[in-house]
Amino acid sequence: MNAIPSFQASLLVAGGGALGAVLRYHLGRGLTWLTSPATVTAFPWATLTANILGSLAMGLLAGWLARSGDAGGETARLLVGVGLLGGFTTFSSFSLELMVLIERGQPALALTYAAISVLAGLVALYIGLVATRIAA
């Protein structure tokens, strides 16, 4: 892949991330408009939808990058994979990394990564909640 200067790479990631965050926000608003606030808050439909769409998009991007070689690949990876999909959902990156471990024939490592990611994320969130409650 062609090296992209650090500042330009940062701009690609920032621009894509901003767009991804706005798309995720409007996805949530759109689902609320289509259904009702009670339906959306009863189950995290917006997050689930973003994670599934983001994972699909990450799979399409990874497949395209694998086939296209170096033709604009690094720019697309930074803008879409790291930026846009990172702003839309980090679950897409998690899904890709997990699938890479599985495809490398490392199912035990994939299971370990998935379990640690979910459990440690929940524990870290809980610690943050408890810390703010104690501080209040």
N, CA, C and O atoms as a DFTB+ gen file, in Angstrom:
544 C
 N C O
     1  1       0.832      -1.186       0.000
     2  2       0.000       0.000       0.000
     3  2       0.872       1.244       0.000
     4  3       1.954       1.267       0.586
     5  1       0.386       2.257      -0.659
     6  2       1.102       3.523      -0.678
     7  2       0.954       4.203       0.669
     8  3      -0.137       4.246       1.238
     9  1       2.050       4.729       1.174
    10  2       2.012       5.444       2.452
    11  2       1.335       6.789       2.254
    12  3       1.629       7.512       1.302
    13  1       0.436       7.114       3.154
    14  2      -0.244       8.401       3.124
    15  2       0.347       9.229       4.261
    16  3       0.488       8.734       5.379
    17  1       0.695      10.490       3.983
    18  2       1.248      11.324       5.046
    19  2       0.325      11.348       6.269
    20  3      -0.897      11.317       6.127
    21  1       0.905      11.404       7.450
    22  2       0.171      11.299       8.701
    23  2      -0.966      12.311       8.825
    24  3      -2.063      11.957       9.256
    25  1      -0.715      13.560       8.454
    26  2      -1.754      14.585       8.575
    27  2      -2.918      14.289       7.642
    28  3      -4.078      14.427       8.029
    29  1      -2.612      13.884       6.413
    30  2      -3.662      13.541       5.452
    31  2      -4.444      12.324       5.940
    32  3      -5.668      12.286       5.821
    33  1      -3.752      11.338       6.483
    34  2      -4.419      10.158       7.023
    35  2      -5.357      10.551       8.162
    36  3      -6.476      10.047       8.257
    37  1      -4.894      11.452       9.022
    38  2      -5.730      11.917      10.131
    39  2      -6.980      12.623       9.628
    40  3      -8.063      12.444      10.186
    41  1      -6.835      13.424       8.574
    42  2      -7.997      14.118       8.006
    43  2      -8.997      13.124       7.404
    44  3     -10.207      13.303       7.540
    45  1      -8.498      12.088       6.746
    46  2      -9.374      11.063       6.181
    47  2     -10.172      10.368       7.294
    48  3     -11.384      10.184       7.179
    49  1      -9.478       9.990       8.361
    50  2     -10.136       9.315       9.480
    51  2     -11.144      10.250      10.160
    52  3     -12.263       9.843      10.471
    53  1     -10.742      11.494      10.385
    54  2     -11.636      12.459      11.044
    55  2     -12.881      12.733      10.207
    56  3     -13.993      12.753      10.735
    57  1     -12.699      12.943       8.912
    58  2     -13.843      13.201       8.041
    59  2     -14.789      12.014       7.974
    60  3     -16.007      12.168       8.070
    61  1     -14.219      10.840       7.809
    62  2     -15.043       9.633       7.783
    63  2     -15.730       9.398       9.114
    64  3     -16.899       9.015       9.154
    65  1     -15.006       9.627      10.213
    66  2     -15.582       9.439      11.542
    67  2     -16.740      10.379      11.809
    68  3     -17.755       9.979      12.378
    69  1     -16.588      11.624      11.400
    70  2     -17.670      12.598      11.581
    71  2     -18.907      12.158      10.797
    72  3     -20.022      12.199      11.316
    73  1     -18.708      11.743       9.562
    74  2     -19.831      11.293       8.743
    75  2     -20.483      10.046       9.352
    76  3     -21.709       9.938       9.390
    77  1     -19.662       9.113       9.824
    78  2     -20.196       7.899      10.435
    79  2     -21.013       8.194      11.682
    80  3     -22.068       7.593      11.884
    81  1     -20.542       9.109      12.520
    82  2     -21.276       9.476      13.734
    83  2     -22.608      10.129      13.396
    84  3     -23.619       9.846      14.040
    85  1     -22.618      11.001      12.390
    86  2     -23.864      11.655      11.971
    87  2     -24.832      10.613      11.397
    88  3     -26.031      10.668      11.672
    89  1     -24.327       9.677      10.612
    90  2     -25.187       8.631      10.058
    91  2     -25.803       7.773      11.164
    92  3     -26.979       7.413      11.099
    93  1     -25.007       7.451      12.171
    94  2     -25.530       6.650      13.285
    95  2     -26.612       7.427      14.038
    96  3     -27.645       6.864      14.398
    97  1     -26.378       8.700      14.272
    98  2     -27.358       9.548      14.950
    99  2     -28.679       9.553      14.174
   100  3     -29.750       9.385      14.757
   101  1     -28.593       9.746      12.867
   102  2     -29.810       9.807      12.060
   103  2     -30.462       8.434      11.887
   104  3     -31.674       8.347      11.688
   105  1     -29.690       7.388      11.960
   106  2     -30.269       6.049      11.961
   107  2     -31.184       5.889      13.175
   108  3     -32.311       5.409      13.054
   109  1     -30.692       6.292      14.335
   110  2     -31.506       6.226      15.549
   111  2     -32.755       7.080      15.455
   112  3     -33.844       6.650      15.835
   113  1     -32.591       8.290      14.947
   114  2     -33.750       9.185      14.770
   115  2     -34.747       8.590      13.768
   116  3     -35.960       8.648      13.971
   117  1     -34.214       8.019      12.686
   118  2     -35.082       7.430      11.673
   119  2     -35.858       6.236      12.207
   120  3     -37.044       6.088      11.910
   121  1     -35.212       5.390      12.982
   122  2     -35.913       4.244      13.556
   123  2     -36.979       4.702      14.548
   124  3     -38.055       4.109      14.626
   125  1     -36.683       5.744      15.297
   126  2     -37.681       6.292      16.221
   127  2     -38.875       6.838      15.442
   128  3     -40.021       6.637      15.844
   129  1     -38.616       7.520      14.343
   130  2     -39.682       8.087      13.515
   131  2     -40.531       6.983      12.882
   132  3     -41.753       7.101      12.801
   133  1     -39.868       5.901      12.432
   134  2     -40.591       4.808      11.789
   135  2     -41.444       4.005      12.763
   136  3     -42.508       3.503      12.399
   137  1     -40.983       3.888      13.981
   138  2     -41.729       3.088      14.956
   139  2     -42.323       4.031      15.998
   140  3     -43.255       4.785      15.719
   141  1     -41.777       3.973      17.177
   142  2     -42.184       4.898      18.232
   143  2     -41.051       4.951      19.246
   144  3     -40.268       4.005      19.338
   145  1     -40.948       6.029      20.003
   146  2     -39.883       6.103      21.007
   147  2     -39.921       4.927      21.979
   148  3     -38.865       4.449      22.394
   149  1     -41.097       4.455      22.349
   150  2     -41.205       3.341      23.289
   151  2     -40.633       2.052      22.701
   152  3     -39.981       1.279      23.402
   153  1     -40.881       1.826      21.413
   154  2     -40.367       0.623      20.760
   155  2     -38.852       0.654      20.691
   156  3     -38.197      -0.357      20.944
   157  1     -38.290       1.808      20.349
   158  2     -36.840       1.933      20.203
   159  2     -36.151       1.823      21.552
   160  3     -35.080       1.223      21.643
   161  1     -36.738       2.389      22.607
   162  2     -36.090       2.336      23.919
   163  2     -36.311       1.000      24.623
   164  3     -35.579       0.681      25.559
   165  1     -37.304       0.207      24.198
   166  2     -37.543      -1.103      24.803
   167  2     -36.439      -2.097      24.429
   168  3     -36.154      -3.024      25.187
   169  1     -35.840      -1.908      23.297
   170  2     -34.749      -2.762      22.818
   171  2     -33.814      -1.880      22.009
   172  3     -34.284      -1.005      21.281
   173  1     -32.505      -2.080      22.111
   174  2     -31.564      -1.191      21.402
   175  2     -31.501      -1.458      19.902
   176  3     -30.474      -1.896      19.382
   177  1     -32.612      -1.188      19.210
   178  2     -32.704      -1.445      17.770
   179  2     -31.701      -0.645      16.965
   180  3     -31.114      -1.164      16.016
   181  1     -31.497       0.600      17.327
   182  2     -30.576       1.440      16.555
   183  2     -29.151       0.898      16.644
   184  3     -28.448       0.834      15.635
   185  1     -28.726       0.510      17.830
   186  2     -27.374      -0.034      18.000
   187  2     -27.235      -1.353      17.257
   188  3     -26.245      -1.578      16.562
   189  1     -28.219      -2.220      17.401
   190  2     -28.181      -3.505      16.703
   191  2     -28.121      -3.293      15.191
   192  3     -27.332      -3.936      14.499
   193  1     -28.951      -2.399      14.690
   194  2     -28.979      -2.113      13.250
   195  2     -27.649      -1.535      12.782
   196  3     -27.119      -1.940      11.747
   197  1     -27.111      -0.586      13.548
   198  2     -25.815       0.006      13.187
   199  2     -24.720      -1.053      13.176
   200  3     -23.882      -1.069      12.275
   201  1     -24.721      -1.936      14.171
   202  2     -23.697      -2.973      14.245
   203  2     -23.796      -3.949      13.076
   204  3     -22.778      -4.356      12.517
   205  1     -25.005      -4.319      12.710
   206  2     -25.172      -5.251      11.591
   207  2     -24.808      -4.583      10.268
   208  3     -24.086      -5.161       9.456
   209  1     -25.306      -3.370      10.053
   210  2     -24.966      -2.651       8.821
   211  2     -23.472      -2.360       8.736
   212  3     -22.865      -2.496       7.674
   213  1     -22.882      -1.958       9.866
   214  2     -21.452      -1.679       9.897
   215  2     -20.627      -2.920       9.610
   216  3     -19.624      -2.852       8.899
   217  1     -21.043      -4.052      10.157
   218  2     -20.327      -5.305       9.900
   219  2     -20.442      -5.724       8.444
   220  3     -19.469      -6.190       7.850
   221  1     -21.631      -5.559       7.865
   222  2     -21.812      -5.850       6.440
   223  2     -20.908      -4.948       5.603
   224  3     -20.220      -5.416       4.696
   225  1     -20.914      -3.658       5.912
   226  2     -20.081      -2.713       5.160
   227  2     -18.593      -3.031       5.322
   228  3     -17.830      -2.916       4.363
   229  1     -18.174      -3.431       6.532
   230  2     -16.769      -3.777       6.761
   231  2     -16.394      -5.015       5.958
   232  3     -15.290      -5.095       5.418
   233  1     -17.306      -5.979       5.876
   234  2     -17.048      -7.170       5.069
   235  2     -16.917      -6.835       3.595
   236  3     -16.029      -7.346       2.912
   237  1     -17.802      -5.977       3.103
   238  2     -17.723      -5.545       1.709
   239  2     -16.417      -4.798       1.445
   240  3     -15.760      -5.022       0.428
   241  1     -16.047      -3.912       2.365
   242  2     -14.806      -3.151       2.202
   243  2     -13.588      -4.070       2.234
   244  3     -12.702      -3.958       1.387
   245  1     -13.542      -4.979       3.209
   246  2     -12.397      -5.886       3.319
   247  2     -12.274      -6.764       2.080
   248  3     -11.173      -6.996       1.582
   249  1     -13.411      -7.252       1.586
   250  2     -13.387      -8.054       0.362
   251  2     -12.918      -7.257      -0.836
   252  3     -12.134      -7.744      -1.651
   253  1     -13.402      -6.027      -0.941
   254  2     -12.990      -5.165      -2.050
   255  2     -11.506      -4.844      -1.963
   256  3     -10.799      -4.883      -2.971
   257  1     -11.031      -4.525      -0.761
   258  2      -9.606      -4.205      -0.589
   259  2      -8.736      -5.406      -0.929
   260  3      -7.674      -5.249      -1.531
   261  1      -9.167      -6.588      -0.555
   262  2      -8.393      -7.799      -0.854
   263  2      -8.304      -8.039      -2.360
   264  3      -7.280      -8.518      -2.848
   265  1      -9.355      -7.716      -3.095
   266  2      -9.369      -7.935      -4.543
   267  2      -8.686      -6.820      -5.333
   268  3      -8.084      -7.064      -6.379
   269  1      -8.789      -5.587      -4.814
   270  2      -8.293      -4.456      -5.596
   271  2      -6.810      -4.200      -5.417
   272  3      -6.216      -3.465      -6.204
   273  1      -6.208      -4.779      -4.417
   274  2      -4.790      -4.537      -4.187
   275  2      -4.547      -3.132      -3.698
   276  3      -5.172      -2.691      -2.734
   277  1      -3.647      -2.423      -4.349
   278  2      -3.187      -1.118      -3.866
   279  2      -3.938       0.066      -4.471
   280  3      -3.666       1.210      -4.105
   281  1      -4.873      -0.178      -5.386
   282  2      -5.552       0.909      -6.090
   283  2      -6.473       1.694      -5.163
   284  3      -7.666       1.404      -5.074
   285  1      -5.919       2.683      -4.477
   286  2      -6.710       3.519      -3.578
   287  2      -7.098       2.821      -2.295
   288  3      -7.922       3.331      -1.536
   289  1      -6.514       1.654      -2.039
   290  2      -6.894       0.855      -0.894
   291  2      -6.654       1.513       0.447
   292  3      -7.517       1.463       1.323
   293  1      -5.502       2.128       0.622
   294  2      -5.190       2.745       1.909
   295  2      -6.093       3.937       2.188
   296  3      -6.514       4.148       3.326
   297  1      -6.388       4.710       1.165
   298  2      -7.308       5.845       1.333
   299  2      -8.692       5.337       1.727
   300  3      -9.304       5.875       2.649
   301  1      -9.191       4.314       1.047
   302  2     -10.503       3.744       1.359
   303  2     -10.514       3.127       2.749
   304  3     -11.491       3.273       3.485
   305  1      -9.438       2.441       3.115
   306  2      -9.362       1.817       4.433
   307  2      -9.440       2.861       5.527
   308  3     -10.158       2.684       6.511
   309  1      -8.696       3.960       5.358
   310  2      -8.689       5.017       6.368
   311  2     -10.022       5.767       6.410
   312  3     -10.596       5.971       7.480
   313  1     -10.503       6.172       5.241
   314  2     -11.733       6.966       5.170
   315  2     -12.967       6.150       5.581
   316  3     -13.763       6.591       6.410
   317  1     -13.112       4.975       4.998
   318  2     -14.321       4.184       5.222
   319  2     -14.161       3.218       6.397
   320  3     -14.988       3.212       7.309
   321  1     -13.108       2.407       6.382
   322  2     -12.948       1.383       7.417
   323  2     -12.677       1.943       8.796
   324  3     -13.362       1.598       9.758
   325  1     -11.676       2.809       8.897
   326  2     -11.313       3.370      10.205
   327  2     -12.225       4.536      10.566
   328  3     -12.721       4.606      11.691
   329  1     -12.451       5.447       9.630
   330  2     -13.223       6.652       9.902
   331  2     -14.719       6.433       9.929
   332  3     -15.333       6.420      10.996
   333  1     -15.315       6.259       8.746
   334  2     -16.774       6.172       8.649
   335  2     -17.339       5.028       9.490
   336  3     -18.246       5.239      10.295
   337  1     -16.813       3.833       9.309
   338  2     -17.345       2.702      10.066
   339  2     -16.945       2.769      11.534
   340  3     -17.666       2.270      12.398
   341  1     -15.797       3.385      11.822
   342  2     -15.419       3.595      13.215
   343  2     -16.344       4.564      13.920
   344  3     -16.640       4.393      15.102
   345  1     -16.810       5.590      13.198
   346  2     -17.764       6.531      13.760
   347  2     -19.171       5.962      13.808
   348  3     -19.958       6.318      14.685
   349  1     -19.488       5.090      12.881
   350  2     -20.814       4.475      12.818
   351  2     -20.929       3.369      13.859
   352  3     -21.936       3.269      14.560
   353  1     -19.883       2.533      13.956
   354  2     -19.841       1.461      14.944
   355  2     -18.444       0.876      15.009
   356  3     -17.834       0.614      13.972
   357  1     -17.927       0.669      16.214
   358  2     -16.654      -0.038      16.329
   359  2     -16.880      -1.544      16.299
   360  3     -15.923      -2.315      16.227
   361  1     -18.130      -1.962      16.352
   362  2     -18.436      -3.382      16.286
   363  2     -17.994      -3.974      14.959
   364  3     -17.642      -5.152      14.885
   365  1     -18.010      -3.159      13.910
   366  2     -17.583      -3.655      12.605
   367  2     -16.108      -4.038      12.622
   368  3     -15.725      -5.040      12.017
   369  1     -15.283      -3.263      13.298
   370  2     -13.863      -3.602      13.430
   371  2     -13.691      -4.866      14.264
   372  3     -12.901      -5.745      13.918
   373  1     -14.428      -4.949      15.351
   374  2     -14.406      -6.139      16.207
   375  2     -14.791      -7.376      15.391
   376  3     -14.131      -8.410      15.487
   377  1     -15.846      -7.274      14.596
   378  2     -16.298      -8.404      13.775
   379  2     -15.235      -8.826      12.777
   380  3     -14.987     -10.018      12.594
   381  1     -14.604      -7.850      12.129
   382  2     -13.559      -8.156      11.160
   383  2     -12.371      -8.845      11.833
   384  3     -11.879      -9.862      11.345
   385  1     -11.921      -8.293      12.940
   386  2     -10.777      -8.881      13.646
   387  2     -11.086     -10.298      14.130
   388  3     -10.232     -11.183      14.071
   389  1     -12.296     -10.500      14.602
   390  2     -12.718     -11.823      15.054
   391  2     -12.727     -12.809      13.886
   392  3     -12.259     -13.939      14.026
   393  1     -13.256     -12.388      12.740
   394  2     -13.307     -13.256      11.563
   395  2     -11.906     -13.575      11.045
   396  3     -11.654     -14.692      10.594
   397  1     -11.007     -12.619      11.104
   398  2      -9.627     -12.872      10.678
   399  2      -9.003     -13.965      11.542
   400  3      -8.326     -14.852      11.022
   401  1      -9.221     -13.911      12.850
   402  2      -8.700     -14.961      13.728
   403  2      -9.306     -16.321      13.379
   404  3      -8.600     -17.329      13.362
   405  1     -10.604     -16.352      13.104
   406  2     -11.261     -17.611      12.740
   407  2     -10.712     -18.133      11.419
   408  3     -10.413     -19.321      11.294
   409  1     -10.576     -17.243      10.426
   410  2     -10.074     -17.670       9.122
   411  2      -8.620     -18.103       9.168
   412  3      -8.184     -18.890       8.328
   413  1      -7.861     -17.603      10.134
   414  2      -6.463     -18.029      10.314
   415  2      -6.376     -19.379      11.011
   416  3      -5.282     -19.897      11.237
   417  1      -7.518     -19.945      11.348
   418  2      -7.516     -21.234      12.031
   419  2      -7.210     -21.109      13.513
   420  3      -6.622     -22.017      14.101
   421  1      -7.598     -20.004      14.122
   422  2      -7.347     -19.774      15.542
   423  2      -8.671     -19.584      16.294
   424  3      -8.904     -18.525      16.877
   425  1      -9.539     -20.610      16.283
   426  2     -10.848     -20.438      16.921
   427  2     -10.768     -20.199      18.420
   428  3     -11.575     -19.442      18.960
   429  1      -9.820     -20.820      19.105
   430  2      -9.695     -20.605      20.553
   431  2      -9.305     -19.159      20.850
   432  3      -9.827     -18.549      21.784
   433  1      -8.399     -18.624      20.064
   434  2      -7.995     -17.230      20.244
   435  2      -9.162     -16.288      19.904
   436  3      -9.351     -15.266      20.564
   437  1      -9.936     -16.637      18.878
   438  2     -11.107     -15.834      18.507
   439  2     -12.131     -15.826      19.638
   440  3     -12.671     -14.776      19.983
   441  1     -12.394     -16.989      20.209
   442  2     -13.341     -17.077      21.319
   443  2     -12.841     -16.295      22.527
   444  3     -13.619     -15.615      23.196
   445  1     -11.555     -16.389      22.806
   446  2     -10.956     -15.642      23.912
   447  2     -11.093     -14.143      23.677
   448  3     -11.468     -13.401      24.585
   449  1     -10.792     -13.699      22.469
   450  2     -10.904     -12.276      22.128
   451  2     -12.339     -11.790      22.285
   452  3     -12.578     -10.718      22.841
   453  1     -13.295     -12.579      21.795
   454  2     -14.704     -12.190      21.890
   455  2     -15.144     -12.116      23.349
   456  3     -15.784     -11.148      23.760
   457  1     -14.807     -13.126      24.120
   458  2     -15.217     -13.159      25.522
   459  2     -14.594     -12.018      26.314
   460  3     -15.282     -11.340      27.077
   461  1     -13.293     -11.806      26.134
   462  2     -12.620     -10.724      26.862
   463  2     -13.188      -9.368      26.443
   464  3     -13.414      -8.502      27.287
   465  1     -13.417      -9.184      25.148
   466  2     -13.942      -7.906      24.655
   467  2     -15.284      -7.572      25.286
   468  3     -15.492      -6.457      25.766
   469  1     -16.189      -8.533      25.285
   470  2     -17.531      -8.286      25.819
   471  2     -17.486      -8.153      27.334
   472  3     -18.018      -7.192      27.891
   473  1     -16.856      -9.108      28.001
   474  2     -16.841      -9.078      29.469
   475  2     -16.052      -7.889      30.014
   476  3     -16.516      -7.208      30.929
   477  1     -14.874      -7.634      29.467
   478  2     -14.069      -6.502      29.954
   479  2     -14.769      -5.181      29.661
   480  3     -14.701      -4.249      30.462
   481  1     -15.437      -5.099      28.521
   482  2     -16.186      -3.885      28.207
   483  2     -17.299      -3.641      29.214
   484  3     -17.497      -2.515      29.670
   485  1     -18.019      -4.690      29.555
   486  2     -19.091      -4.561      30.549
   487  2     -18.538      -4.197      31.921
   488  3     -19.091      -3.339      32.610
   489  1     -17.454      -4.845      32.317
   490  2     -16.841      -4.547      33.617
   491  2     -16.333      -3.112      33.646
   492  3     -16.543      -2.400      34.628
   493  1     -15.670      -2.683      32.583
   494  2     -15.152      -1.304      32.536
   495  2     -16.289      -0.295      32.603
   496  3     -16.183       0.714      33.300
   497  1     -17.378      -0.559      31.883
   498  2     -18.524       0.337      31.936
   499  2     -19.102       0.384      33.349
   500  3     -19.432       1.459      33.850
   501  1     -19.225      -0.772      33.989
   502  2     -19.749      -0.834      35.354
   503  2     -18.853      -0.050      36.319
   504  3     -19.353       0.693      37.164
   505  1     -17.546      -0.212      36.196
   506  2     -16.608       0.536      37.047
   507  2     -16.793       2.031      36.845
   508  3     -16.794       2.792      37.812
   509  1     -16.948       2.459      35.596
   510  2     -17.194       3.873      35.321
   511  2     -18.472       4.378      35.967
   512  3     -18.502       5.469      36.536
   513  1     -19.539       3.571      35.875
   514  2     -20.803       3.953      36.498
   515  2     -20.670       4.047      38.016
   516  3     -21.140       5.008      38.626
   517  1     -20.029       3.050      38.622
   518  2     -19.857       3.044      40.075
   519  2     -18.996       4.214      40.514
   520  3     -19.290       4.866      41.517
   521  1     -17.932       4.483      39.766
   522  2     -17.047       5.607      40.119
   523  2     -17.778       6.932      40.111
   524  3     -17.551       7.770      40.984
   525  1     -18.646       7.133      39.145
   526  2     -19.381       8.396      39.097
   527  2     -20.440       8.474      40.191
   528  3     -20.750       9.559      40.682
   529  1     -20.988       7.340      40.570
   530  2     -21.974       7.320      41.659
   531  2     -21.316       7.602      42.990
   532  3     -21.883       8.296      43.833
   533  1     -20.109       7.062      43.186
   534  2     -19.371       7.295      44.432
   535  2     -18.953       8.766      44.532
   536  3     -19.008       9.364      45.606
   537  1     -18.535       9.339      43.399
   538  2     -18.051      10.714      43.377
   539  2     -19.185      11.720      43.607
   540  3     -18.939      12.855      44.017
   541  1     -20.416      11.303      43.343
   542  2     -21.538      12.233      43.437
   543  2     -22.010      12.456      44.844
   544  3     -22.950      13.219      45.067
